[in-house]
Amino acid sequence: MLRRRLINWISQNGRYFTSASKYKSSICLENIYPGSSLNILRSVQKPAGDGTNFTGYVPIEQLKVSYSMASGPGGQNVNKVATKVDVRFHLKNAQWIPEALKEKILEQNPNRITKDGYFVMKSDLTRSQQLNLADALEKIRTVIKAAAFVPAPVTEETLEKIRKRRERAAMERLREKKNRTTVKQGRSAPVLG
C-alpha cells in the first residue's frame, strides 16, 4: 500500500527529480567510464579478447569473496560490520587469465599463492565492503597487468646515452668535490713557518 502510494507520488511529481539529472559534471561516471552505470543488477558483458592478452575483465562469479572484521580505527562500527575483503581464486583454473601470464604471476607473487594454488588478495582500505571489494579487484588487475608488462628492448644508442650521462654525473660530482675542498682550504688559518 505504502509502496503504491510512493510510486504514484513520484510519477506525479517526477518533474522535481528530472531537473537535477540534466546537469552532468565533467567528472561524472559517464565521462570517466563511458558506457558504465550505477545499476549493480545489470549483467556485465565480458569484453572480447584474443585470449593472449588480459582485457582487464575480472569475472566476479569465478572468485571466492569473503568478508571479515577489519582492524584499525572505526569506532564501534568496526566491531559490528565485516568490511575487510578476502578475494581468492584458483590461479591454474582461471580461464580469464592467459596461460603465459599465469606462470609470470606465480614467479612474481609467490607470497600471494597458497599451498592449494589459490591466489589471495586482501583489502581493508576503507570502511565499506563495496569499496574494499573494488580495491581488491583493482589490485588483482594491477598484478596481472604488471605480469603482462614487457619492457622495451634496450638499443645501443640508449646504452651510450646512459653511459655518457653517468660519466657526466661523475665529472660533475668530482668538480663539486674539488670546489668544496678549495672553499674549506680557504677557511683555514695560514701556516706560519
Tab-separated table of C-alpha atoms in Angstrom:
chain	number	residue	atom	x	y	z
A	1	MET	CA	0.000	0.000	0.000
A	2	LEU	CA	2.714	2.444	1.026
A	3	ARG	CA	4.832	1.399	-1.924
A	4	ARG	CA	1.993	2.030	-4.392
A	5	ARG	CA	1.353	5.488	-2.897
A	6	LEU	CA	5.068	6.299	-3.143
A	7	ILE	CA	5.178	5.225	-6.802
A	8	ASN	CA	2.099	7.324	-7.579
A	9	TRP	CA	3.605	10.357	-5.828
A	10	ILE	CA	6.892	10.028	-7.740
A	11	SER	CA	5.092	9.643	-11.070
A	12	GLN	CA	3.001	12.772	-10.358
A	13	ASN	CA	5.922	14.829	-9.062
A	14	GLY	CA	8.564	13.447	-11.405
A	15	ARG	CA	9.456	16.899	-12.664
A	16	TYR	CA	11.272	17.581	-9.369
A	17	PHE	CA	13.626	14.695	-9.966
A	18	THR	CA	14.314	15.134	-13.676
A	19	SER	CA	15.640	18.698	-13.477
A	20	ALA	CA	18.573	17.651	-11.289
A	21	SER	CA	19.571	14.784	-13.581
A	22	LYS	CA	20.025	17.013	-16.655
A	23	TYR	CA	23.250	18.516	-15.347
A	24	LYS	CA	26.319	16.347	-15.975
A	25	SER	CA	29.553	17.216	-14.242
A	26	SER	CA	32.870	16.891	-16.051
A	27	ILE	CA	33.780	14.187	-13.551
A	28	CYS	CA	30.506	12.253	-13.721
A	29	LEU	CA	30.541	8.481	-14.101
A	30	GLU	CA	29.588	8.594	-17.789
A	31	ASN	CA	32.555	10.856	-18.621
A	32	ILE	CA	35.118	8.916	-16.608
A	33	TYR	CA	33.882	5.418	-17.533
A	34	PRO	CA	31.801	5.657	-20.739
A	35	GLY	CA	29.090	3.032	-21.030
A	36	SER	CA	29.006	2.236	-17.316
A	37	SER	CA	26.183	2.767	-14.861
A	38	LEU	CA	25.487	2.534	-11.153
A	39	ASN	CA	22.936	-0.213	-11.693
A	40	ILE	CA	24.562	-3.146	-9.914
A	41	LEU	CA	21.868	-5.563	-11.052
A	42	ARG	CA	22.675	-5.350	-14.749
A	43	SER	CA	24.863	-8.060	-16.204
A	44	VAL	CA	28.258	-7.044	-17.483
A	45	GLN	CA	29.319	-8.413	-20.837
A	46	LYS	CA	32.812	-9.827	-20.989
A	47	PRO	CA	34.943	-7.753	-23.379
A	48	ALA	CA	36.056	-9.577	-26.482
A	49	GLY	CA	39.677	-10.606	-26.318
A	50	ASP	CA	42.016	-12.711	-28.378
A	51	GLY	CA	42.947	-14.950	-25.427
A	52	THR	CA	46.593	-13.903	-25.386
A	53	ASN	CA	46.202	-10.505	-23.684
A	54	PHE	CA	44.470	-9.601	-20.434
A	55	THR	CA	41.446	-7.372	-21.110
A	56	GLY	CA	41.050	-6.091	-17.542
A	57	TYR	CA	37.842	-8.043	-17.026
A	58	VAL	CA	37.730	-9.991	-13.756
A	59	PRO	CA	34.671	-12.296	-13.580
A	60	ILE	CA	33.381	-11.930	-10.035
A	61	GLU	CA	31.363	-15.152	-10.301
A	62	GLN	CA	34.644	-17.112	-10.518
A	63	LEU	CA	36.055	-15.513	-7.345
A	64	LYS	CA	35.577	-16.585	-3.753
A	65	VAL	CA	34.816	-13.416	-1.806
A	66	SER	CA	34.677	-13.431	1.971
A	67	TYR	CA	34.321	-10.594	4.456
A	68	SER	CA	35.737	-10.301	7.947
A	69	MET	CA	36.211	-7.726	10.684
A	70	ALA	CA	38.828	-5.134	9.784
A	71	SER	CA	41.456	-3.835	12.157
A	72	GLY	CA	42.256	-0.196	12.769
A	73	PRO	CA	40.144	2.870	13.534
A	74	GLY	CA	36.411	2.941	13.067
A	75	GLY	CA	34.845	3.304	16.481
A	76	GLN	CA	32.024	0.942	17.366
A	77	ASN	CA	31.265	0.390	13.694
A	78	VAL	CA	34.436	-1.670	13.299
A	79	ASN	CA	33.065	-4.189	15.830
A	80	LYS	CA	29.721	-4.537	14.039
A	81	VAL	CA	30.430	-4.621	10.315
A	82	ALA	CA	32.676	-7.035	8.420
A	83	THR	CA	34.335	-4.769	5.864
A	84	LYS	CA	37.682	-6.443	5.236
A	85	VAL	CA	37.587	-8.284	1.898
A	86	ASP	CA	39.408	-11.507	1.107
A	87	VAL	CA	39.235	-12.346	-2.617
A	88	ARG	CA	40.686	-15.617	-3.823
A	89	PHE	CA	40.644	-17.718	-6.972
A	90	HIS	CA	42.431	-20.813	-8.168
A	91	LEU	CA	45.142	-19.498	-10.469
A	92	LYS	CA	45.556	-22.645	-12.585
A	93	ASN	CA	41.784	-22.860	-13.275
A	94	ALA	CA	41.264	-19.174	-14.145
A	95	GLN	CA	40.299	-19.154	-17.839
A	96	TRP	CA	40.201	-15.346	-17.938
A	97	ILE	CA	43.990	-15.115	-17.441
A	98	PRO	CA	46.205	-16.164	-20.368
A	99	GLU	CA	48.449	-19.176	-19.654
A	100	ALA	CA	51.694	-17.245	-20.173
A	101	LEU	CA	50.650	-14.692	-17.567
A	102	LYS	CA	49.789	-17.360	-15.011
A	103	GLU	CA	53.420	-18.503	-14.910
A	104	LYS	CA	54.672	-14.932	-14.535
A	105	ILE	CA	52.178	-14.261	-11.736
A	106	LEU	CA	53.442	-17.384	-9.941
A	107	GLU	CA	57.044	-16.158	-10.274
A	108	GLN	CA	56.390	-12.536	-9.290
A	109	ASN	CA	53.930	-13.153	-6.409
A	110	PRO	CA	54.909	-16.352	-4.590
A	111	ASN	CA	53.681	-14.985	-1.230
A	112	ARG	CA	50.151	-14.449	-2.540
A	113	ILE	CA	49.709	-18.079	-3.623
A	114	THR	CA	48.514	-20.618	-1.049
A	115	LYS	CA	49.647	-24.245	-0.917
A	116	ASP	CA	46.386	-25.210	-2.615
A	117	GLY	CA	47.144	-22.906	-5.568
A	118	TYR	CA	44.757	-20.086	-4.654
A	119	PHE	CA	45.753	-16.508	-5.393
A	120	VAL	CA	44.724	-14.358	-2.399
A	121	MET	CA	44.167	-10.593	-2.376
A	122	LYS	CA	43.009	-8.712	0.721
A	123	SER	CA	41.799	-5.164	1.204
A	124	ASP	CA	40.790	-3.216	4.291
A	125	LEU	CA	41.486	0.229	2.870
A	126	THR	CA	38.072	1.739	3.618
A	127	ARG	CA	35.105	1.122	5.932
A	128	SER	CA	32.899	-0.031	3.062
A	129	GLN	CA	32.581	-3.603	1.751
A	130	GLN	CA	31.913	-2.436	-1.810
A	131	LEU	CA	34.888	-0.062	-1.901
A	132	ASN	CA	37.179	-2.698	-0.414
A	133	LEU	CA	35.948	-5.227	-2.978
A	134	ALA	CA	36.616	-2.723	-5.763
A	135	ASP	CA	40.081	-2.071	-4.308
A	136	ALA	CA	40.863	-5.797	-4.168
A	137	LEU	CA	39.733	-6.259	-7.790
A	138	GLU	CA	41.881	-3.307	-8.854
A	139	LYS	CA	44.859	-4.851	-7.031
A	140	ILE	CA	44.261	-8.109	-8.935
A	141	ARG	CA	44.157	-6.186	-12.225
A	142	THR	CA	47.384	-4.380	-11.300
A	143	VAL	CA	49.181	-7.646	-10.515
A	144	ILE	CA	48.056	-9.190	-13.809
A	145	LYS	CA	48.992	-6.090	-15.821
A	146	ALA	CA	52.410	-5.989	-14.116
A	147	ALA	CA	52.944	-9.609	-15.160
A	148	ALA	CA	51.893	-8.739	-18.721
A	149	PHE	CA	54.297	-5.783	-18.952
A	150	VAL	CA	57.137	-6.363	-21.388
A	151	PRO	CA	59.915	-3.752	-21.220
A	152	ALA	CA	61.119	-2.230	-24.461
A	153	PRO	CA	64.406	-3.661	-25.736
A	154	VAL	CA	67.467	-1.552	-24.934
A	155	THR	CA	69.274	-0.276	-28.035
A	156	GLU	CA	72.949	0.601	-28.420
A	157	GLU	CA	72.013	4.300	-28.632
A	158	THR	CA	70.209	4.109	-25.294
A	159	LEU	CA	73.147	2.341	-23.647
A	160	GLU	CA	75.519	5.003	-24.989
A	161	LYS	CA	73.270	7.799	-23.657
A	162	ILE	CA	73.164	6.146	-20.235
A	163	ARG	CA	76.961	5.747	-20.209
A	164	LYS	CA	77.518	9.400	-21.157
A	165	ARG	CA	75.007	10.553	-18.542
A	166	ARG	CA	76.767	8.575	-15.834
A	167	GLU	CA	80.157	9.857	-16.972
A	168	ARG	CA	78.885	13.453	-16.930
A	169	ALA	CA	77.408	12.966	-13.459
A	170	ALA	CA	80.713	11.573	-12.145
A	171	MET	CA	82.647	14.517	-13.626
A	172	GLU	CA	80.183	16.967	-12.056
A	173	ARG	CA	80.483	15.242	-8.683
A	174	LEU	CA	84.291	15.418	-8.790
A	175	ARG	CA	84.180	19.100	-9.833
A	176	GLU	CA	81.847	19.922	-6.930
A	177	LYS	CA	84.096	17.987	-4.579
A	178	LYS	CA	87.146	19.939	-5.756
A	179	ASN	CA	85.291	23.265	-5.336
A	180	ARG	CA	84.221	22.274	-1.824
A	181	THR	CA	87.831	21.364	-0.951
A	182	THR	CA	89.017	24.761	-2.201
A	183	VAL	CA	86.398	26.576	-0.119
A	184	LYS	CA	87.345	24.649	3.027
A	185	GLN	CA	91.066	25.239	2.472
A	186	GLY	CA	90.370	28.970	2.123
A	187	ARG	CA	88.765	28.961	5.559
A	188	SER	CA	91.772	27.513	7.349
A	189	ALA	CA	94.339	29.714	9.035
A	190	PRO	CA	97.599	30.319	7.148
A	191	VAL	CA	100.535	28.218	8.173
A	192	LEU	CA	103.419	30.301	9.600
A	193	GLY	CA	106.618	28.798	9.134
